[in-house]
């Protein structure tokens, strides 16, 4: 099979490429990435020379470029990870989120229709369901939960999901959608909670916790997400949505304290800052469907996954220090400067 993986120079896409090349060496992977601020070619250096891997620098909104690539590669499967993915940036400037997340998804699916495809898989997010109240721990997101978004980011992802389902119903495109909870692991860009806190701890900088730190996220080790995605593209039913999550809910403040402890840093680094606008309170996935249909269960316990992640950031300082010392500094100043 030839599989186009978009957004493969980002966090989850790169981990997915490593997983696929290791588990399915018979397949060919073509990575398409625009290399935005979040895309990092050095992440892919260990697979660059492999004969069954190709990297193409391309914007998924570039219709001509995408069609040309489909003509050349005749892919069997497309897995779309490419997206603007950070909620805070979407609050600062929504426009590029609409462009990449919605228009880009449309371009990819038009190419799939034009050249034929066995499967188009859309990597969506649990954020399309909005949030759950803290005082109802009995509630979880199922695939039937109505879409009810809070941020420009999640709205753009929900818009893409609706378009994907419309292409299935109207044009018979063989699609699947997955909606995963918060991922953590190696190669996550340091603007996101866990790597930001690890990097700041290691640099003895303040740890900016939004609001009171009571918001709850359902954390999944990235490799478990990759495995679930692989199962869905091979055995998932066309036209279906699959939620992915490991019943691992944690409050932000508890994650930050845990990172302090693991790195031997004092909790006085924790600084409570102005809350995120429209901040979702709690995400919690019910993964019963993917478990029942595809036998998927998460394999990495949080205690083990977070330790592995912290160790990775400790041993790959060059990877993230290059990021935090560059353009990211301006972002950080804008986002946290007088918060
Ligand atoms: P990321 O920001 O780390 O990576 C996104 C990648 O997409 C980058 O390499 C970037 O260069 C590329 N990209 C952006 N715009 C592009 C364009 N127009 N054309 C081609 N490439 C482009 O994101 P991530 O955390 O790896 O998330 C990947 C996907 O998974 C996203 O679709 C996101 O919505 C979804 N998701 C993420 C999480 C999470 O916790 N990180 C959870 C659920 C779902
Ligand atoms: O500095 C911070 N301080 C803080 O308190 C940052 C960056 C975050 N937070 C809080 C906000 C959230 O409640 O931590 C929580 C996690 O924040 P993010 O890492 O920004 O993730 P989240 O907003 O939950 O969205 C993530 O999960 C779903 C991904 O970024 C999305 O791409 C994915 O779809």
mmCIF file with all atom_site columns, N, CA and C in Angstrom, residues 126 129-146 148 181 216-218 243 247-250 281-288:
data_model
loop_
_atom_site.group_PDB
_atom_site.id
_atom_site.type_symbol
_atom_site.label_atom_id
_atom_site.label_alt_id
_atom_site.label_comp_id
_atom_site.label_asym_id
_atom_site.label_entity_id
_atom_site.label_seq_id
_atom_site.pdbx_PDB_ins_code
_atom_site.Cartn_x
_atom_site.Cartn_y
_atom_site.Cartn_z
_atom_site.occupancy
_atom_site.B_iso_or_equiv
_atom_site.pdbx_formal_charge
_atom_site.auth_seq_id
_atom_site.auth_comp_id
_atom_site.auth_asym_id
_atom_site.auth_atom_id
_atom_site.pdbx_PDB_model_num
ATOM 1   N N  . UNK A 1 126 ? -11.422 15.107 20.158 1.00 0.00 ? 126 UNK A N  1
ATOM 2   C CA . UNK A 1 126 ? -12.567 15.079 21.087 1.00 0.00 ? 126 UNK A CA 1
ATOM 3   C C  . UNK A 1 126 ? -13.120 16.481 21.330 1.00 0.00 ? 126 UNK A C  1
ATOM 4   N N  . UNK A 1 129 ? -16.724 17.824 20.505 1.00 0.00 ? 129 UNK A N  1
ATOM 5   C CA . UNK A 1 129 ? -17.897 17.595 21.356 1.00 0.00 ? 129 UNK A CA 1
ATOM 6   C C  . UNK A 1 129 ? -18.092 18.699 22.396 1.00 0.00 ? 129 UNK A C  1
ATOM 7   N N  . UNK A 1 130 ? -17.199 19.679 22.439 1.00 0.00 ? 130 UNK A N  1
ATOM 8   C CA . UNK A 1 130 ? -17.288 20.715 23.469 1.00 0.00 ? 130 UNK A CA 1
ATOM 9   C C  . UNK A 1 130 ? -16.744 20.173 24.773 1.00 0.00 ? 130 UNK A C  1
ATOM 10  N N  . UNK A 1 131 ? -17.349 20.568 25.898 1.00 0.00 ? 131 UNK A N  1
ATOM 11  C CA . UNK A 1 131 ? -16.814 20.059 27.161 1.00 0.00 ? 131 UNK A CA 1
ATOM 12  C C  . UNK A 1 131 ? -17.907 19.469 28.040 1.00 0.00 ? 131 UNK A C  1
ATOM 13  N N  . UNK A 1 132 ? -17.471 18.816 29.120 1.00 0.00 ? 132 UNK A N  1
ATOM 14  C CA . UNK A 1 132 ? -18.374 18.190 30.085 1.00 0.00 ? 132 UNK A CA 1
ATOM 15  C C  . UNK A 1 132 ? -18.218 18.917 31.418 1.00 0.00 ? 132 UNK A C  1
ATOM 16  N N  . UNK A 1 133 ? -19.290 18.931 32.249 1.00 0.00 ? 133 UNK A N  1
ATOM 17  C CA . UNK A 1 133 ? -19.175 19.603 33.542 1.00 0.00 ? 133 UNK A CA 1
ATOM 18  C C  . UNK A 1 133 ? -18.343 18.774 34.515 1.00 0.00 ? 133 UNK A C  1
ATOM 19  N N  . UNK A 1 134 ? -17.671 19.470 35.443 1.00 0.00 ? 134 UNK A N  1
ATOM 20  C CA . UNK A 1 134 ? -16.824 18.758 36.418 1.00 0.00 ? 134 UNK A CA 1
ATOM 21  C C  . UNK A 1 134 ? -17.666 17.943 37.400 1.00 0.00 ? 134 UNK A C  1
ATOM 22  N N  . UNK A 1 135 ? -18.920 18.398 37.638 1.00 0.00 ? 135 UNK A N  1
ATOM 23  C CA . UNK A 1 135 ? -19.724 17.705 38.662 1.00 0.00 ? 135 UNK A CA 1
ATOM 24  C C  . UNK A 1 135 ? -20.540 16.531 38.100 1.00 0.00 ? 135 UNK A C  1
ATOM 25  N N  . UNK A 1 136 ? -20.243 16.115 36.863 1.00 0.00 ? 136 UNK A N  1
ATOM 26  C CA . UNK A 1 136 ? -20.937 14.952 36.311 1.00 0.00 ? 136 UNK A CA 1
ATOM 27  C C  . UNK A 1 136 ? -19.906 13.939 35.786 1.00 0.00 ? 136 UNK A C  1
ATOM 28  N N  . UNK A 1 137 ? -19.163 13.310 36.740 1.00 0.00 ? 137 UNK A N  1
ATOM 29  C CA . UNK A 1 137 ? -18.119 12.369 36.307 1.00 0.00 ? 137 UNK A CA 1
ATOM 30  C C  . UNK A 1 137 ? -18.676 11.133 35.601 1.00 0.00 ? 137 UNK A C  1
ATOM 31  N N  . UNK A 1 138 ? -20.018 10.992 35.625 1.00 0.00 ? 138 UNK A N  1
ATOM 32  C CA . UNK A 1 138 ? -20.643 9.848  34.946 1.00 0.00 ? 138 UNK A CA 1
ATOM 33  C C  . UNK A 1 138 ? -20.784 10.085 33.446 1.00 0.00 ? 138 UNK A C  1
ATOM 34  N N  . UNK A 1 139 ? -20.575 11.328 32.985 1.00 0.00 ? 139 UNK A N  1
ATOM 35  C CA . UNK A 1 139 ? -20.769 11.633 31.558 1.00 0.00 ? 139 UNK A CA 1
ATOM 36  C C  . UNK A 1 139 ? -19.468 11.472 30.769 1.00 0.00 ? 139 UNK A C  1
ATOM 37  N N  . UNK A 1 140 ? -19.585 10.920 29.551 1.00 0.00 ? 140 UNK A N  1
ATOM 38  C CA . UNK A 1 140 ? -18.442 10.748 28.652 1.00 0.00 ? 140 UNK A CA 1
ATOM 39  C C  . UNK A 1 140 ? -18.881 11.101 27.232 1.00 0.00 ? 140 UNK A C  1
ATOM 40  N N  . UNK A 1 141 ? -17.898 11.456 26.387 1.00 0.00 ? 141 UNK A N  1
ATOM 41  C CA . UNK A 1 141 ? -18.206 11.665 24.969 1.00 0.00 ? 141 UNK A CA 1
ATOM 42  C C  . UNK A 1 141 ? -18.333 10.307 24.289 1.00 0.00 ? 141 UNK A C  1
ATOM 43  N N  . UNK A 1 142 ? -19.480 10.067 23.638 1.00 0.00 ? 142 UNK A N  1
ATOM 44  C CA . UNK A 1 142 ? -19.584 8.901  22.752 1.00 0.00 ? 142 UNK A CA 1
ATOM 45  C C  . UNK A 1 142 ? -19.624 9.432  21.321 1.00 0.00 ? 142 UNK A C  1
ATOM 46  N N  . UNK A 1 143 ? -19.642 8.548  20.358 1.00 0.00 ? 143 UNK A N  1
ATOM 47  C CA . UNK A 1 143 ? -19.691 8.973  18.956 1.00 0.00 ? 143 UNK A CA 1
ATOM 48  C C  . UNK A 1 143 ? -21.029 9.645  18.639 1.00 0.00 ? 143 UNK A C  1
ATOM 49  N N  . UNK A 1 144 ? -22.032 9.450  19.513 1.00 0.00 ? 144 UNK A N  1
ATOM 50  C CA . UNK A 1 144 ? -23.360 10.060 19.292 1.00 0.00 ? 144 UNK A CA 1
ATOM 51  C C  . UNK A 1 144 ? -23.492 11.427 19.959 1.00 0.00 ? 144 UNK A C  1
ATOM 52  N N  . UNK A 1 145 ? -22.521 11.809 20.776 1.00 0.00 ? 145 UNK A N  1
ATOM 53  C CA . UNK A 1 145 ? -22.585 13.122 21.440 1.00 0.00 ? 145 UNK A CA 1
ATOM 54  C C  . UNK A 1 145 ? -22.639 14.215 20.362 1.00 0.00 ? 145 UNK A C  1
ATOM 55  N N  . UNK A 1 146 ? -23.581 15.171 20.486 1.00 0.00 ? 146 UNK A N  1
ATOM 56  C CA . UNK A 1 146 ? -23.665 16.232 19.465 1.00 0.00 ? 146 UNK A CA 1
ATOM 57  C C  . UNK A 1 146 ? -22.388 17.085 19.409 1.00 0.00 ? 146 UNK A C  1
ATOM 58  N N  . UNK A 1 148 ? -20.450 20.392 19.495 1.00 0.00 ? 148 UNK A N  1
ATOM 59  C CA . UNK A 1 148 ? -20.825 21.589 20.265 1.00 0.00 ? 148 UNK A CA 1
ATOM 60  C C  . UNK A 1 148 ? -19.534 22.305 20.632 1.00 0.00 ? 148 UNK A C  1
ATOM 61  N N  . UNK A 1 181 ? -8.534  11.919 22.387 1.00 0.00 ? 181 UNK A N  1
ATOM 62  C CA . UNK A 1 181 ? -8.330  12.839 23.510 1.00 0.00 ? 181 UNK A CA 1
ATOM 63  C C  . UNK A 1 181 ? -6.893  13.382 23.468 1.00 0.00 ? 181 UNK A C  1
ATOM 64  N N  . UNK A 1 216 ? -9.941  19.497 33.331 1.00 0.00 ? 216 UNK A N  1
ATOM 65  C CA . UNK A 1 216 ? -9.566  18.080 33.239 1.00 0.00 ? 216 UNK A CA 1
ATOM 66  C C  . UNK A 1 216 ? -9.390  17.672 31.779 1.00 0.00 ? 216 UNK A C  1
ATOM 67  N N  . UNK A 1 217 ? -8.299  16.970 31.508 1.00 0.00 ? 217 UNK A N  1
ATOM 68  C CA . UNK A 1 217 ? -8.047  16.413 30.180 1.00 0.00 ? 217 UNK A CA 1
ATOM 69  C C  . UNK A 1 217 ? -7.846  14.914 30.328 1.00 0.00 ? 217 UNK A C  1
ATOM 70  N N  . UNK A 1 218 ? -8.097  14.181 29.240 1.00 0.00 ? 218 UNK A N  1
ATOM 71  C CA . UNK A 1 218 ? -8.066  12.711 29.248 1.00 0.00 ? 218 UNK A CA 1
ATOM 72  C C  . UNK A 1 218 ? -6.826  12.314 28.436 1.00 0.00 ? 218 UNK A C  1
ATOM 73  N N  . UNK A 1 243 ? -14.161 7.073  18.523 1.00 0.00 ? 243 UNK A N  1
ATOM 74  C CA . UNK A 1 243 ? -13.520 7.831  19.609 1.00 0.00 ? 243 UNK A CA 1
ATOM 75  C C  . UNK A 1 243 ? -12.319 7.044  20.131 1.00 0.00 ? 243 UNK A C  1
ATOM 76  N N  . UNK A 1 247 ? -9.449  6.544  29.288 1.00 0.00 ? 247 UNK A N  1
ATOM 77  C CA . UNK A 1 247 ? -9.960  6.711  30.651 1.00 0.00 ? 247 UNK A CA 1
ATOM 78  C C  . UNK A 1 247 ? -8.840  7.147  31.588 1.00 0.00 ? 247 UNK A C  1
ATOM 79  N N  . UNK A 1 248 ? -8.172  8.217  31.234 1.00 0.00 ? 248 UNK A N  1
ATOM 80  C CA . UNK A 1 248 ? -7.087  8.706  32.077 1.00 0.00 ? 248 UNK A CA 1
ATOM 81  C C  . UNK A 1 248 ? -7.247  10.210 32.304 1.00 0.00 ? 248 UNK A C  1
ATOM 82  N N  . UNK A 1 249 ? -8.249  10.556 33.100 1.00 0.00 ? 249 UNK A N  1
ATOM 83  C CA . UNK A 1 249 ? -8.557  11.969 33.325 1.00 0.00 ? 249 UNK A CA 1
ATOM 84  C C  . UNK A 1 249 ? -7.675  12.538 34.425 1.00 0.00 ? 249 UNK A C  1
ATOM 85  N N  . UNK A 1 250 ? -7.143  13.719 34.147 1.00 0.00 ? 250 UNK A N  1
ATOM 86  C CA . UNK A 1 250 ? -6.321  14.388 35.163 1.00 0.00 ? 250 UNK A CA 1
ATOM 87  C C  . UNK A 1 250 ? -6.537  15.891 35.112 1.00 0.00 ? 250 UNK A C  1
ATOM 88  N N  . UNK A 1 281 ? -13.942 22.822 30.143 1.00 0.00 ? 281 UNK A N  1
ATOM 89  C CA . UNK A 1 281 ? -13.712 22.356 31.514 1.00 0.00 ? 281 UNK A CA 1
ATOM 90  C C  . UNK A 1 281 ? -13.170 20.930 31.559 1.00 0.00 ? 281 UNK A C  1
ATOM 91  N N  . UNK A 1 282 ? -13.885 20.022 30.915 1.00 0.00 ? 282 UNK A N  1
ATOM 92  C CA . UNK A 1 282 ? -13.475 18.605 31.034 1.00 0.00 ? 282 UNK A CA 1
ATOM 93  C C  . UNK A 1 282 ? -13.704 17.870 29.723 1.00 0.00 ? 282 UNK A C  1
ATOM 94  N N  . UNK A 1 283 ? -12.706 17.085 29.318 1.00 0.00 ? 283 UNK A N  1
ATOM 95  C CA . UNK A 1 283 ? -12.874 16.152 28.195 1.00 0.00 ? 283 UNK A CA 1
ATOM 96  C C  . UNK A 1 283 ? -12.766 14.749 28.770 1.00 0.00 ? 283 UNK A C  1
ATOM 97  N N  . UNK A 1 284 ? -13.646 13.850 28.300 1.00 0.00 ? 284 UNK A N  1
ATOM 98  C CA . UNK A 1 284 ? -13.565 12.450 28.740 1.00 0.00 ? 284 UNK A CA 1
ATOM 99  C C  . UNK A 1 284 ? -14.201 11.563 27.673 1.00 0.00 ? 284 UNK A C  1
ATOM 100 N N  . UNK A 1 285 ? -13.408 10.656 27.157 1.00 0.00 ? 285 UNK A N  1
ATOM 101 C CA . UNK A 1 285 ? -13.824 9.814  26.030 1.00 0.00 ? 285 UNK A CA 1
ATOM 102 C C  . UNK A 1 285 ? -14.360 8.473  26.517 1.00 0.00 ? 285 UNK A C  1
ATOM 103 N N  . UNK A 1 286 ? -15.452 8.039  25.889 1.00 0.00 ? 286 UNK A N  1
ATOM 104 C CA . UNK A 1 286 ? -15.893 6.651  26.060 1.00 0.00 ? 286 UNK A CA 1
ATOM 105 C C  . UNK A 1 286 ? -15.361 5.861  24.840 1.00 0.00 ? 286 UNK A C  1
ATOM 106 N N  . UNK A 1 287 ? -14.365 5.007  25.057 1.00 0.00 ? 287 UNK A N  1
ATOM 107 C CA . UNK A 1 287 ? -13.761 4.299  23.917 1.00 0.00 ? 287 UNK A CA 1
ATOM 108 C C  . UNK A 1 287 ? -14.395 2.923  23.642 1.00 0.00 ? 287 UNK A C  1
ATOM 109 N N  . UNK A 1 288 ? -15.653 2.722  24.109 1.00 0.00 ? 288 UNK A N  1
ATOM 110 C CA . UNK A 1 288 ? -16.274 1.378  24.026 1.00 0.00 ? 288 UNK A CA 1
ATOM 111 C C  . UNK A 1 288 ? -16.363 0.878  22.579 1.00 0.00 ? 288 UNK A C  1
#
